[in-house]
């Protein structure tokens, strides 16, 4: 499987996390987030899996986020690093709004799960 195919799969999974109403589809949480998942937010704070799940359940599921420059680096056959910019839908594309994101995904059988995520503000 090529990097572009994996990139498409991972981008769809990232979008699924942001755009699925996880209250209506709670099974998606365990499908997408590994049990040992952690996140570092834009302020440098570390968040547990439970913290992130709480945020995901309270976000507006109708918002449509814009990804820019999405790419993956294949680290091994079972690990990929996703790198992209994320634009909030209510922010104009000024080139300075939004954030740069990285996510580490691990393959479990035929399924990819996010094990780590970090957000950095764009200047």
PDB file of C-alpha atoms in Angstrom:
ATOM      1  CA  UNK A   1       0.000   0.000   0.000  1.00  0.00           C
ATOM      2  CA  UNK A   2       1.473   3.348  -1.047  1.00  0.00           C
ATOM      3  CA  UNK A   3       1.912   6.452   1.079  1.00  0.00           C
ATOM      4  CA  UNK A   4      -0.793   8.316  -0.866  1.00  0.00           C
ATOM      5  CA  UNK A   5      -3.322   5.548  -0.167  1.00  0.00           C
ATOM      6  CA  UNK A   6      -2.400   5.533   3.527  1.00  0.00           C
ATOM      7  CA  UNK A   7      -2.563   9.354   3.591  1.00  0.00           C
ATOM      8  CA  UNK A   8      -6.118   9.219   2.253  1.00  0.00           C
ATOM      9  CA  UNK A   9      -7.135   6.639   4.859  1.00  0.00           C
ATOM     10  CA  UNK A  10      -5.581   8.583   7.730  1.00  0.00           C
ATOM     11  CA  UNK A  11      -7.053  11.899   6.579  1.00  0.00           C
ATOM     12  CA  UNK A  12     -10.513  10.299   6.510  1.00  0.00           C
ATOM     13  CA  UNK A  13      -9.967   8.950  10.039  1.00  0.00           C
ATOM     14  CA  UNK A  14      -8.837  12.378  11.281  1.00  0.00           C
ATOM     15  CA  UNK A  15     -11.950  13.944   9.743  1.00  0.00           C
ATOM     16  CA  UNK A  16     -14.104  11.249  11.282  1.00  0.00           C
ATOM     17  CA  UNK A  17     -12.819  12.161  14.747  1.00  0.00           C
ATOM     18  CA  UNK A  18     -13.602  15.836  14.213  1.00  0.00           C
ATOM     19  CA  UNK A  19     -16.877  15.551  12.345  1.00  0.00           C
ATOM     20  CA  UNK A  20     -18.655  12.533  13.821  1.00  0.00           C
ATOM     21  CA  UNK A  21     -21.226  13.101  16.541  1.00  0.00           C
ATOM     22  CA  UNK A  22     -19.570  10.776  19.046  1.00  0.00           C
ATOM     23  CA  UNK A  23     -22.594  10.938  21.353  1.00  0.00           C
ATOM     24  CA  UNK A  24     -24.675   9.388  18.573  1.00  0.00           C
ATOM     25  CA  UNK A  25     -21.873   7.001  17.537  1.00  0.00           C
ATOM     26  CA  UNK A  26     -19.831   6.204  20.682  1.00  0.00           C
ATOM     27  CA  UNK A  27     -18.385   3.047  19.099  1.00  0.00           C
ATOM     28  CA  UNK A  28     -16.233   5.291  16.873  1.00  0.00           C
ATOM     29  CA  UNK A  29     -14.169   6.340  19.920  1.00  0.00           C
ATOM     30  CA  UNK A  30     -12.677   2.885  20.465  1.00  0.00           C
ATOM     31  CA  UNK A  31     -12.317   2.400  16.712  1.00  0.00           C
ATOM     32  CA  UNK A  32     -10.243   5.580  16.349  1.00  0.00           C
ATOM     33  CA  UNK A  33      -8.408   6.228  19.639  1.00  0.00           C
ATOM     34  CA  UNK A  34      -5.969   3.747  21.174  1.00  0.00           C
ATOM     35  CA  UNK A  35      -6.339   2.950  24.865  1.00  0.00           C
ATOM     36  CA  UNK A  36      -2.989   4.632  25.619  1.00  0.00           C
ATOM     37  CA  UNK A  37      -3.796   7.788  23.577  1.00  0.00           C
ATOM     38  CA  UNK A  38      -2.401  11.143  24.767  1.00  0.00           C
ATOM     39  CA  UNK A  39      -2.525  14.675  23.379  1.00  0.00           C
ATOM     40  CA  UNK A  40      -0.499  17.833  23.794  1.00  0.00           C
ATOM     41  CA  UNK A  41      -2.630  20.909  23.106  1.00  0.00           C
ATOM     42  CA  UNK A  42      -1.659  24.290  21.627  1.00  0.00           C
ATOM     43  CA  UNK A  43      -0.687  25.575  25.098  1.00  0.00           C
ATOM     44  CA  UNK A  44       1.613  22.635  25.836  1.00  0.00           C
ATOM     45  CA  UNK A  45      -0.785  20.917  28.248  1.00  0.00           C
ATOM     46  CA  UNK A  46      -0.929  17.114  28.231  1.00  0.00           C
ATOM     47  CA  UNK A  47      -4.403  15.596  28.024  1.00  0.00           C
ATOM     48  CA  UNK A  48      -5.490  12.039  28.679  1.00  0.00           C
ATOM     49  CA  UNK A  49      -7.677   9.968  26.409  1.00  0.00           C
ATOM     50  CA  UNK A  50     -10.656  10.702  28.680  1.00  0.00           C
ATOM     51  CA  UNK A  51     -10.018  14.477  28.480  1.00  0.00           C
ATOM     52  CA  UNK A  52      -9.957  14.348  24.693  1.00  0.00           C
ATOM     53  CA  UNK A  53     -13.053  12.157  24.506  1.00  0.00           C
ATOM     54  CA  UNK A  54     -14.898  14.672  26.702  1.00  0.00           C
ATOM     55  CA  UNK A  55     -13.889  17.503  24.324  1.00  0.00           C
ATOM     56  CA  UNK A  56     -14.876  15.482  21.261  1.00  0.00           C
ATOM     57  CA  UNK A  57     -18.300  14.735  22.745  1.00  0.00           C
ATOM     58  CA  UNK A  58     -18.964  18.414  23.466  1.00  0.00           C
ATOM     59  CA  UNK A  59     -17.765  19.926  20.186  1.00  0.00           C
ATOM     60  CA  UNK A  60     -20.247  21.017  17.551  1.00  0.00           C
ATOM     61  CA  UNK A  61     -20.568  17.983  15.216  1.00  0.00           C
ATOM     62  CA  UNK A  62     -21.882  20.235  12.429  1.00  0.00           C
ATOM     63  CA  UNK A  63     -18.636  22.187  12.040  1.00  0.00           C
ATOM     64  CA  UNK A  64     -16.659  21.290   8.928  1.00  0.00           C
ATOM     65  CA  UNK A  65     -12.929  21.666   9.420  1.00  0.00           C
ATOM     66  CA  UNK A  66     -10.501  22.402   6.584  1.00  0.00           C
ATOM     67  CA  UNK A  67      -7.272  20.436   6.253  1.00  0.00           C
ATOM     68  CA  UNK A  68      -4.363  21.929   4.341  1.00  0.00           C
ATOM     69  CA  UNK A  69      -1.111  20.324   3.246  1.00  0.00           C
ATOM     70  CA  UNK A  70      -2.069  16.899   4.641  1.00  0.00           C
ATOM     71  CA  UNK A  71       0.703  14.330   4.343  1.00  0.00           C
ATOM     72  CA  UNK A  72       1.962  11.245   6.109  1.00  0.00           C
ATOM     73  CA  UNK A  73       5.406   9.888   6.834  1.00  0.00           C
ATOM     74  CA  UNK A  74       5.408   6.093   6.877  1.00  0.00           C
ATOM     75  CA  UNK A  75       7.638   5.172   9.839  1.00  0.00           C
ATOM     76  CA  UNK A  76       7.082   1.393   9.664  1.00  0.00           C
ATOM     77  CA  UNK A  77       4.407  -0.788   8.108  1.00  0.00           C
ATOM     78  CA  UNK A  78       2.349  -0.310  11.301  1.00  0.00           C
ATOM     79  CA  UNK A  79       3.149   3.318  12.257  1.00  0.00           C
ATOM     80  CA  UNK A  80       2.542   6.552  10.366  1.00  0.00           C
ATOM     81  CA  UNK A  81       2.929  10.183  11.305  1.00  0.00           C
ATOM     82  CA  UNK A  82       0.303  12.556   9.906  1.00  0.00           C
ATOM     83  CA  UNK A  83       1.257  16.226   9.492  1.00  0.00           C
ATOM     84  CA  UNK A  84      -1.210  18.913   8.426  1.00  0.00           C
ATOM     85  CA  UNK A  85      -2.645  22.362   9.029  1.00  0.00           C
ATOM     86  CA  UNK A  86      -6.143  22.636  10.424  1.00  0.00           C
ATOM     87  CA  UNK A  87      -8.374  25.625   9.825  1.00  0.00           C
ATOM     88  CA  UNK A  88     -11.382  26.213  12.042  1.00  0.00           C
ATOM     89  CA  UNK A  89     -14.463  26.808   9.906  1.00  0.00           C
ATOM     90  CA  UNK A  90     -15.219  30.183  11.500  1.00  0.00           C
ATOM     91  CA  UNK A  91     -11.744  31.608  10.815  1.00  0.00           C
ATOM     92  CA  UNK A  92     -10.910  33.170   7.473  1.00  0.00           C
ATOM     93  CA  UNK A  93      -7.988  31.695   5.590  1.00  0.00           C
ATOM     94  CA  UNK A  94      -5.532  34.490   6.321  1.00  0.00           C
ATOM     95  CA  UNK A  95      -2.482  32.257   6.326  1.00  0.00           C
ATOM     96  CA  UNK A  96      -1.946  32.888  10.050  1.00  0.00           C
ATOM     97  CA  UNK A  97      -5.088  31.392  11.580  1.00  0.00           C
ATOM     98  CA  UNK A  98      -5.353  27.763  12.517  1.00  0.00           C
ATOM     99  CA  UNK A  99      -2.811  25.299  13.771  1.00  0.00           C
ATOM    100  CA  UNK A 100      -0.282  22.736  12.654  1.00  0.00           C
ATOM    101  CA  UNK A 101      -1.103  19.201  13.781  1.00  0.00           C
ATOM    102  CA  UNK A 102       0.764  15.950  14.069  1.00  0.00           C
ATOM    103  CA  UNK A 103      -0.783  12.594  14.858  1.00  0.00           C
ATOM    104  CA  UNK A 104       0.824   9.208  15.328  1.00  0.00           C
ATOM    105  CA  UNK A 105      -1.283   6.322  14.059  1.00  0.00           C
ATOM    106  CA  UNK A 106      -0.699   2.621  14.724  1.00  0.00           C
ATOM    107  CA  UNK A 107      -2.193  -0.218  12.720  1.00  0.00           C
ATOM    108  CA  UNK A 108      -4.024  -2.892  14.727  1.00  0.00           C
ATOM    109  CA  UNK A 109      -4.821  -5.654  12.250  1.00  0.00           C
ATOM    110  CA  UNK A 110      -6.661  -3.850   9.432  1.00  0.00           C
ATOM    111  CA  UNK A 111      -7.581  -0.857  11.577  1.00  0.00           C
ATOM    112  CA  UNK A 112      -5.615   2.333  12.264  1.00  0.00           C
ATOM    113  CA  UNK A 113      -5.838   3.941  15.732  1.00  0.00           C
ATOM    114  CA  UNK A 114      -4.461   7.284  16.830  1.00  0.00           C
ATOM    115  CA  UNK A 115      -2.030   6.922  19.725  1.00  0.00           C
ATOM    116  CA  UNK A 116      -0.734  10.509  19.988  1.00  0.00           C
ATOM    117  CA  UNK A 117      -1.739  13.981  18.796  1.00  0.00           C
ATOM    118  CA  UNK A 118      -0.124  17.411  19.124  1.00  0.00           C
ATOM    119  CA  UNK A 119      -1.334  20.855  18.088  1.00  0.00           C
ATOM    120  CA  UNK A 120       0.867  23.910  17.591  1.00  0.00           C
ATOM    121  CA  UNK A 121      -0.419  27.415  16.898  1.00  0.00           C
ATOM    122  CA  UNK A 122       0.546  28.994  13.615  1.00  0.00           C
ATOM    123  CA  UNK A 123       2.169  32.419  13.930  1.00  0.00           C
TER     124      UNK A 123
END
